[in-house]
C-alpha cells in the first residue's frame, strides 16, 4: 500500500498576493497551478496567517521602528512587517481564485501577539502547536507536498518543521513564491530545505 499523502497550502491569502498589504511578486501566478495540483490529492490542508491587530510582528506596534527592521521579539529575531492578515479582514481571507472546495481543513497561525508563527505546525518559539501535525497523523498521512507563500518565510519554516516531525516532504517550487527582501533569500531557503531532507520538485506538471 502506498503511503498516504497530503497537500499543504501555505498562506494563499489576499494580503500576500499582488495588491495586498504584503504582496509577493508573482503570488497570483501560483493560484492556477495550485488549483491543478489539488486534483492529485485526497487531503488538502491550508494554513492561514491570522494575526490580532496588536501582533508583535507588525512594525506599527513598535514605535521608532520601520517596516523590515529586525528586532528581538521576546528572545527571537523578528522581521517587522507591514500590518497584514488581521483576523476577520479581507486581507486574511484565502484568495477567491483558489478552489477552496478542495480544502479539507484550515489551520490558523500567528494568533498570539507575543510570538510570530511562520510555520504551519508551531509558533516560532516551538511552544504552541497549531494542530496541523496532530491532524495529519490522525489521517494517517506520512508524506506531504508543500506549496504557497512565502518560500523564504512560511513555506520554509513549514517544511523544516514537517521534516523534524518525521514527515517526508516534497516542495513544489512552481507553486511557491518568495518575498526576497534580499534577492537570494528564496534560493538560500530552498538549499536549507533540500539539505534538511526535502525533495525539491522543480517542474509541474
Ligand atoms: C509570512 C511574513 C509574515 C508568510 C507571514 O506567509 O510567509 N511572511 N507573515
Ligand atoms: Zn504574518
PDB file of C-alpha atoms and ligand atoms in Angstrom:
ATOM      1  CA  UNK A   1       0.000   0.000   0.000  1.00  0.00           C
ATOM      2  CA  UNK A   2       1.276   3.450  -0.849  1.00  0.00           C
ATOM      3  CA  UNK A   3       1.894   5.946   1.940  1.00  0.00           C
ATOM      4  CA  UNK A   4      -0.924   8.427   2.404  1.00  0.00           C
ATOM      5  CA  UNK A   5      -0.185  11.876   1.034  1.00  0.00           C
ATOM      6  CA  UNK A   6      -1.479  15.355   1.751  1.00  0.00           C
ATOM      7  CA  UNK A   7      -1.005  18.733   0.108  1.00  0.00           C
ATOM      8  CA  UNK A   8      -0.226  21.632   2.461  1.00  0.00           C
ATOM      9  CA  UNK A   9      -1.113  25.073   1.087  1.00  0.00           C
ATOM     10  CA  UNK A  10       0.682  27.855   2.914  1.00  0.00           C
ATOM     11  CA  UNK A  11      -0.912  31.281   3.347  1.00  0.00           C
ATOM     12  CA  UNK A  12      -2.702  31.742  -0.015  1.00  0.00           C
ATOM     13  CA  UNK A  13      -4.298  34.889   1.363  1.00  0.00           C
ATOM     14  CA  UNK A  14      -5.189  38.208  -0.242  1.00  0.00           C
ATOM     15  CA  UNK A  15      -2.563  40.160   1.716  1.00  0.00           C
ATOM     16  CA  UNK A  16       0.232  38.008   0.254  1.00  0.00           C
ATOM     17  CA  UNK A  17      -0.930  38.446  -3.341  1.00  0.00           C
ATOM     18  CA  UNK A  18      -0.134  41.471  -5.504  1.00  0.00           C
ATOM     19  CA  UNK A  19      -2.292  44.372  -4.256  1.00  0.00           C
ATOM     20  CA  UNK A  20      -2.248  43.028  -0.692  1.00  0.00           C
ATOM     21  CA  UNK A  21      -0.550  44.582   2.340  1.00  0.00           C
ATOM     22  CA  UNK A  22       2.464  42.259   1.989  1.00  0.00           C
ATOM     23  CA  UNK A  23       2.002  41.414  -1.669  1.00  0.00           C
ATOM     24  CA  UNK A  24       4.525  38.911  -3.007  1.00  0.00           C
ATOM     25  CA  UNK A  25       5.576  39.309  -6.661  1.00  0.00           C
ATOM     26  CA  UNK A  26       4.013  36.597  -8.820  1.00  0.00           C
ATOM     27  CA  UNK A  27       1.934  35.268  -5.945  1.00  0.00           C
ATOM     28  CA  UNK A  28      -1.178  35.364  -8.139  1.00  0.00           C
ATOM     29  CA  UNK A  29       0.551  33.182 -10.774  1.00  0.00           C
ATOM     30  CA  UNK A  30       0.651  30.168  -8.468  1.00  0.00           C
ATOM     31  CA  UNK A  31      -3.103  30.002  -7.790  1.00  0.00           C
ATOM     32  CA  UNK A  32      -3.984  28.228 -11.077  1.00  0.00           C
ATOM     33  CA  UNK A  33      -1.015  25.915 -10.530  1.00  0.00           C
ATOM     34  CA  UNK A  34      -2.288  25.076  -7.037  1.00  0.00           C
ATOM     35  CA  UNK A  35      -5.844  24.536  -8.331  1.00  0.00           C
ATOM     36  CA  UNK A  36      -4.454  21.910 -10.724  1.00  0.00           C
ATOM     37  CA  UNK A  37      -2.147  20.387  -8.097  1.00  0.00           C
ATOM     38  CA  UNK A  38      -5.019  19.901  -5.610  1.00  0.00           C
ATOM     39  CA  UNK A  39      -6.702  17.458  -8.015  1.00  0.00           C
ATOM     40  CA  UNK A  40      -3.969  14.872  -7.317  1.00  0.00           C
ATOM     41  CA  UNK A  41      -4.529  14.823  -3.539  1.00  0.00           C
ATOM     42  CA  UNK A  42      -7.265  13.307  -1.389  1.00  0.00           C
ATOM     43  CA  UNK A  43      -6.343  15.518   1.522  1.00  0.00           C
ATOM     44  CA  UNK A  44      -5.567  19.217   1.312  1.00  0.00           C
ATOM     45  CA  UNK A  45      -4.801  21.362   4.369  1.00  0.00           C
ATOM     46  CA  UNK A  46      -4.395  25.134   4.247  1.00  0.00           C
ATOM     47  CA  UNK A  47      -2.598  27.391   6.695  1.00  0.00           C
ATOM     48  CA  UNK A  48      -3.905  30.895   7.339  1.00  0.00           C
ATOM     49  CA  UNK A  49      -1.828  33.712   8.846  1.00  0.00           C
ATOM     50  CA  UNK A  50      -4.334  35.080  11.384  1.00  0.00           C
ATOM     51  CA  UNK A  51      -2.986  37.940  13.459  1.00  0.00           C
ATOM     52  CA  UNK A  52      -4.624  40.132  16.096  1.00  0.00           C
ATOM     53  CA  UNK A  53      -4.107  43.845  15.288  1.00  0.00           C
ATOM     54  CA  UNK A  54      -1.732  44.165  18.241  1.00  0.00           C
ATOM     55  CA  UNK A  55       0.564  41.459  16.852  1.00  0.00           C
ATOM     56  CA  UNK A  56       4.254  41.779  17.702  1.00  0.00           C
ATOM     57  CA  UNK A  57       5.363  41.236  14.085  1.00  0.00           C
ATOM     58  CA  UNK A  58       3.742  44.491  12.936  1.00  0.00           C
ATOM     59  CA  UNK A  59       6.120  47.460  12.627  1.00  0.00           C
ATOM     60  CA  UNK A  60       3.292  49.801  13.638  1.00  0.00           C
ATOM     61  CA  UNK A  61       3.286  48.194  17.102  1.00  0.00           C
ATOM     62  CA  UNK A  62       6.946  49.160  17.689  1.00  0.00           C
ATOM     63  CA  UNK A  63       7.191  52.957  17.818  1.00  0.00           C
ATOM     64  CA  UNK A  64      10.559  54.155  16.493  1.00  0.00           C
ATOM     65  CA  UNK A  65      10.940  51.158  14.181  1.00  0.00           C
ATOM     66  CA  UNK A  66      10.343  50.870  10.454  1.00  0.00           C
ATOM     67  CA  UNK A  67       8.901  48.102   8.329  1.00  0.00           C
ATOM     68  CA  UNK A  68      11.578  45.436   7.629  1.00  0.00           C
ATOM     69  CA  UNK A  69      13.659  46.396  10.687  1.00  0.00           C
ATOM     70  CA  UNK A  70      14.823  43.302  12.546  1.00  0.00           C
ATOM     71  CA  UNK A  71      14.246  43.321  16.303  1.00  0.00           C
ATOM     72  CA  UNK A  72      14.417  40.922  19.225  1.00  0.00           C
ATOM     73  CA  UNK A  73      10.830  39.885  20.000  1.00  0.00           C
ATOM     74  CA  UNK A  74      10.802  38.059  23.336  1.00  0.00           C
ATOM     75  CA  UNK A  75      14.145  36.409  22.583  1.00  0.00           C
ATOM     76  CA  UNK A  76      13.534  35.589  18.905  1.00  0.00           C
ATOM     77  CA  UNK A  77      14.788  37.506  15.878  1.00  0.00           C
ATOM     78  CA  UNK A  78      11.779  39.131  14.224  1.00  0.00           C
ATOM     79  CA  UNK A  79      11.401  40.995  10.933  1.00  0.00           C
ATOM     80  CA  UNK A  80       8.877  43.807  11.366  1.00  0.00           C
ATOM     81  CA  UNK A  81       6.231  43.527   8.680  1.00  0.00           C
ATOM     82  CA  UNK A  82       3.566  45.821   7.327  1.00  0.00           C
ATOM     83  CA  UNK A  83       0.258  45.148   9.088  1.00  0.00           C
ATOM     84  CA  UNK A  84      -1.129  42.069   7.320  1.00  0.00           C
ATOM     85  CA  UNK A  85      -3.619  39.208   7.693  1.00  0.00           C
ATOM     86  CA  UNK A  86      -5.504  40.806  10.553  1.00  0.00           C
ATOM     87  CA  UNK A  87      -8.223  38.452  11.793  1.00  0.00           C
ATOM     88  CA  UNK A  88     -11.583  38.830  10.031  1.00  0.00           C
ATOM     89  CA  UNK A  89     -10.319  41.272   7.386  1.00  0.00           C
ATOM     90  CA  UNK A  90     -10.296  40.860   3.587  1.00  0.00           C
ATOM     91  CA  UNK A  91      -6.512  40.581   3.599  1.00  0.00           C
ATOM     92  CA  UNK A  92      -6.645  37.497   5.806  1.00  0.00           C
ATOM     93  CA  UNK A  93      -9.133  35.666   3.568  1.00  0.00           C
ATOM     94  CA  UNK A  94      -7.941  32.906   1.290  1.00  0.00           C
ATOM     95  CA  UNK A  95      -7.905  34.025  -2.344  1.00  0.00           C
ATOM     96  CA  UNK A  96     -11.272  33.777  -4.104  1.00  0.00           C
ATOM     97  CA  UNK A  97      -9.394  32.411  -7.145  1.00  0.00           C
ATOM     98  CA  UNK A  98      -8.398  29.376  -5.090  1.00  0.00           C
ATOM     99  CA  UNK A  99     -10.640  26.315  -5.431  1.00  0.00           C
ATOM    100  CA  UNK A 100     -11.486  26.206  -1.730  1.00  0.00           C
ATOM    101  CA  UNK A 101     -13.914  23.293  -2.150  1.00  0.00           C
ATOM    102  CA  UNK A 102     -10.841  21.032  -2.249  1.00  0.00           C
ATOM    103  CA  UNK A 103      -9.511  22.213   1.135  1.00  0.00           C
ATOM    104  CA  UNK A 104     -10.303  19.681   3.850  1.00  0.00           C
ATOM    105  CA  UNK A 105      -9.205  21.761   6.837  1.00  0.00           C
ATOM    106  CA  UNK A 106      -7.694  25.189   7.518  1.00  0.00           C
ATOM    107  CA  UNK A 107      -5.232  25.913  10.327  1.00  0.00           C
ATOM    108  CA  UNK A 108      -4.897  29.478  11.641  1.00  0.00           C
ATOM    109  CA  UNK A 109      -1.493  30.553  12.958  1.00  0.00           C
ATOM    110  CA  UNK A 110       0.142  33.651  14.404  1.00  0.00           C
ATOM    111  CA  UNK A 111      -2.736  34.355  16.776  1.00  0.00           C
ATOM    112  CA  UNK A 112      -0.591  35.062  19.867  1.00  0.00           C
ATOM    113  CA  UNK A 113       0.631  38.688  19.938  1.00  0.00           C
ATOM    114  CA  UNK A 114       3.966  37.884  21.623  1.00  0.00           C
ATOM    115  CA  UNK A 115       5.346  35.427  19.063  1.00  0.00           C
ATOM    116  CA  UNK A 116       5.181  35.042  15.287  1.00  0.00           C
ATOM    117  CA  UNK A 117       4.324  31.766  13.611  1.00  0.00           C
ATOM    118  CA  UNK A 118       5.885  31.269  10.194  1.00  0.00           C
ATOM    119  CA  UNK A 119       5.438  27.508  10.311  1.00  0.00           C
ATOM    120  CA  UNK A 120       2.063  25.899   9.832  1.00  0.00           C
ATOM    121  CA  UNK A 121       2.966  23.466  12.625  1.00  0.00           C
ATOM    122  CA  UNK A 122       4.392  25.552  15.510  1.00  0.00           C
ATOM    123  CA  UNK A 123       4.911  29.109  16.673  1.00  0.00           C
ATOM    124  CA  UNK A 124       8.468  30.401  16.157  1.00  0.00           C
ATOM    125  CA  UNK A 125       9.294  29.527  19.805  1.00  0.00           C
ATOM    126  CA  UNK A 126       8.016  25.962  19.245  1.00  0.00           C
ATOM    127  CA  UNK A 127       5.860  26.272  22.395  1.00  0.00           C
ATOM    128  CA  UNK A 128       2.460  26.012  20.718  1.00  0.00           C
ATOM    129  CA  UNK A 129       1.285  23.616  18.026  1.00  0.00           C
ATOM    130  CA  UNK A 130      -1.392  24.648  15.531  1.00  0.00           C
ATOM    131  CA  UNK A 131      -2.868  21.144  15.424  1.00  0.00           C
ATOM    132  CA  UNK A 132      -1.792  20.514  11.827  1.00  0.00           C
ATOM    133  CA  UNK A 133       0.717  17.787  12.731  1.00  0.00           C
ATOM    134  CA  UNK A 134      -1.717  16.014  15.024  1.00  0.00           C
ATOM    135  CA  UNK A 135      -4.444  16.172  12.388  1.00  0.00           C
ATOM    136  CA  UNK A 136      -2.182  14.760   9.664  1.00  0.00           C
ATOM    137  CA  UNK A 137      -1.245  11.889  11.984  1.00  0.00           C
ATOM    138  CA  UNK A 138      -4.930  11.245  12.754  1.00  0.00           C
ATOM    139  CA  UNK A 139      -5.478  10.945   8.994  1.00  0.00           C
ATOM    140  CA  UNK A 140      -2.530   8.505   8.740  1.00  0.00           C
ATOM    141  CA  UNK A 141      -0.679  10.871   6.413  1.00  0.00           C
ATOM    142  CA  UNK A 142       3.102  10.425   6.265  1.00  0.00           C
ATOM    143  CA  UNK A 143       4.046  12.224   3.031  1.00  0.00           C
ATOM    144  CA  UNK A 144       3.480  15.908   2.344  1.00  0.00           C
ATOM    145  CA  UNK A 145       3.745  18.177  -0.645  1.00  0.00           C
ATOM    146  CA  UNK A 146       4.078  21.834   0.351  1.00  0.00           C
ATOM    147  CA  UNK A 147       3.207  24.854  -1.815  1.00  0.00           C
ATOM    148  CA  UNK A 148       2.350  28.506  -1.253  1.00  0.00           C
ATOM    149  CA  UNK A 149       3.760  31.767   0.059  1.00  0.00           C
ATOM    150  CA  UNK A 150       6.379  32.714   1.061  1.00  0.00           C
ATOM    151  CA  UNK A 151       9.226  30.405   0.040  1.00  0.00           C
ATOM    152  CA  UNK A 152      11.696  32.214   2.328  1.00  0.00           C
ATOM    153  CA  UNK A 153       9.379  32.507   5.371  1.00  0.00           C
ATOM    154  CA  UNK A 154       6.248  30.475   6.000  1.00  0.00           C
ATOM    155  CA  UNK A 155       6.887  27.809   3.367  1.00  0.00           C
ATOM    156  CA  UNK A 156      10.445  27.288   4.597  1.00  0.00           C
ATOM    157  CA  UNK A 157       9.510  27.053   8.288  1.00  0.00           C
ATOM    158  CA  UNK A 158       6.589  24.730   7.491  1.00  0.00           C
ATOM    159  CA  UNK A 159       8.827  22.383   5.506  1.00  0.00           C
ATOM    160  CA  UNK A 160      11.573  22.342   8.163  1.00  0.00           C
ATOM    161  CA  UNK A 161       9.103  21.616  10.996  1.00  0.00           C
ATOM    162  CA  UNK A 162       7.399  18.896   8.940  1.00  0.00           C
ATOM    163  CA  UNK A 163      10.724  17.147   8.348  1.00  0.00           C
ATOM    164  CA  UNK A 164      11.664  17.497  12.024  1.00  0.00           C
ATOM    165  CA  UNK A 165       8.332  15.881  12.952  1.00  0.00           C
ATOM    166  CA  UNK A 166       9.053  12.922  10.700  1.00  0.00           C
ATOM    167  CA  UNK A 167       7.067  13.651   7.544  1.00  0.00           C
ATOM    168  CA  UNK A 168       8.542  13.008   4.116  1.00  0.00           C
ATOM    169  CA  UNK A 169       8.300  16.358   2.324  1.00  0.00           C
ATOM    170  CA  UNK A 170       8.279  17.434  -1.301  1.00  0.00           C
ATOM    171  CA  UNK A 171       8.463  21.162  -2.031  1.00  0.00           C
ATOM    172  CA  UNK A 172       6.583  22.008  -5.241  1.00  0.00           C
ATOM    173  CA  UNK A 173       8.592  25.030  -6.407  1.00  0.00           C
ATOM    174  CA  UNK A 174       6.397  26.065  -9.371  1.00  0.00           C
ATOM    175  CA  UNK A 175       3.607  26.555  -6.794  1.00  0.00           C
ATOM    176  CA  UNK A 176       5.678  28.793  -4.473  1.00  0.00           C
ATOM    177  CA  UNK A 177       6.784  32.420  -4.464  1.00  0.00           C
ATOM    178  CA  UNK A 178       9.170  34.233  -2.107  1.00  0.00           C
ATOM    179  CA  UNK A 179       9.354  37.692  -0.510  1.00  0.00           C
ATOM    180  CA  UNK A 180      13.110  38.079  -1.232  1.00  0.00           C
ATOM    181  CA  UNK A 181      13.903  41.090   0.947  1.00  0.00           C
ATOM    182  CA  UNK A 182      17.386  40.048  -0.179  1.00  0.00           C
ATOM    183  CA  UNK A 183      17.319  38.739  -3.765  1.00  0.00           C
ATOM    184  CA  UNK A 184      18.944  35.424  -2.761  1.00  0.00           C
ATOM    185  CA  UNK A 185      16.657  34.660   0.210  1.00  0.00           C
ATOM    186  CA  UNK A 186      14.455  32.126  -1.577  1.00  0.00           C
ATOM    187  CA  UNK A 187      17.464  30.306  -3.080  1.00  0.00           C
ATOM    188  CA  UNK A 188      19.031  30.086   0.376  1.00  0.00           C
ATOM    189  CA  UNK A 189      15.766  28.793   1.835  1.00  0.00           C
ATOM    190  CA  UNK A 190      15.465  26.151  -0.909  1.00  0.00           C
ATOM    191  CA  UNK A 191      19.013  24.985  -0.201  1.00  0.00           C
ATOM    192  CA  UNK A 192      18.245  24.781   3.544  1.00  0.00           C
ATOM    193  CA  UNK A 193      15.090  22.728   2.894  1.00  0.00           C
ATOM    194  CA  UNK A 194      16.950  20.429   0.488  1.00  0.00           C
ATOM    195  CA  UNK A 195      19.786  19.898   2.984  1.00  0.00           C
ATOM    196  CA  UNK A 196      17.225  19.105   5.702  1.00  0.00           C
ATOM    197  CA  UNK A 197      15.810  16.357   3.503  1.00  0.00           C
ATOM    198  CA  UNK A 198      13.065  17.903   1.365  1.00  0.00           C
ATOM    199  CA  UNK A 199      12.671  16.704  -2.218  1.00  0.00           C
ATOM    200  CA  UNK A 200      12.697  19.800  -4.421  1.00  0.00           C
ATOM    201  CA  UNK A 201      10.224  19.470  -7.294  1.00  0.00           C
ATOM    202  CA  UNK A 202      11.348  21.990  -9.927  1.00  0.00           C
ATOM    203  CA  UNK A 203       8.762  21.366 -12.642  1.00  0.00           C
ATOM    204  CA  UNK A 204       4.983  20.954 -12.623  1.00  0.00           C
ATOM    205  CA  UNK A 205       3.227  19.165 -14.279  1.00  0.00           C
TER     206      UNK A 205
HETATM  207  C1  LIG B   1       4.590  35.397   6.059  1.00  0.00           C
HETATM  208  C2  LIG B   1       5.749  37.252   6.698  1.00  0.00           C
HETATM  209  C3  LIG B   1       4.865  37.494   7.722  1.00  0.00           C
HETATM  210  C4  LIG B   1       4.460  34.253   5.120  1.00  0.00           C
HETATM  211  C5  LIG B   1       3.698  35.607   7.086  1.00  0.00           C
HETATM  212  O1  LIG B   1       3.326  33.786   4.882  1.00  0.00           O
HETATM  213  O2  LIG B   1       5.497  33.811   4.577  1.00  0.00           O
HETATM  214  N1  LIG B   1       5.619  36.212   5.877  1.00  0.00           N
HETATM  215  N2  LIG B   1       3.840  36.659   7.912  1.00  0.00           N
HETATM  216 ZN1  LIG B   2       2.345  37.128   9.380  1.00  0.00          ZN
END
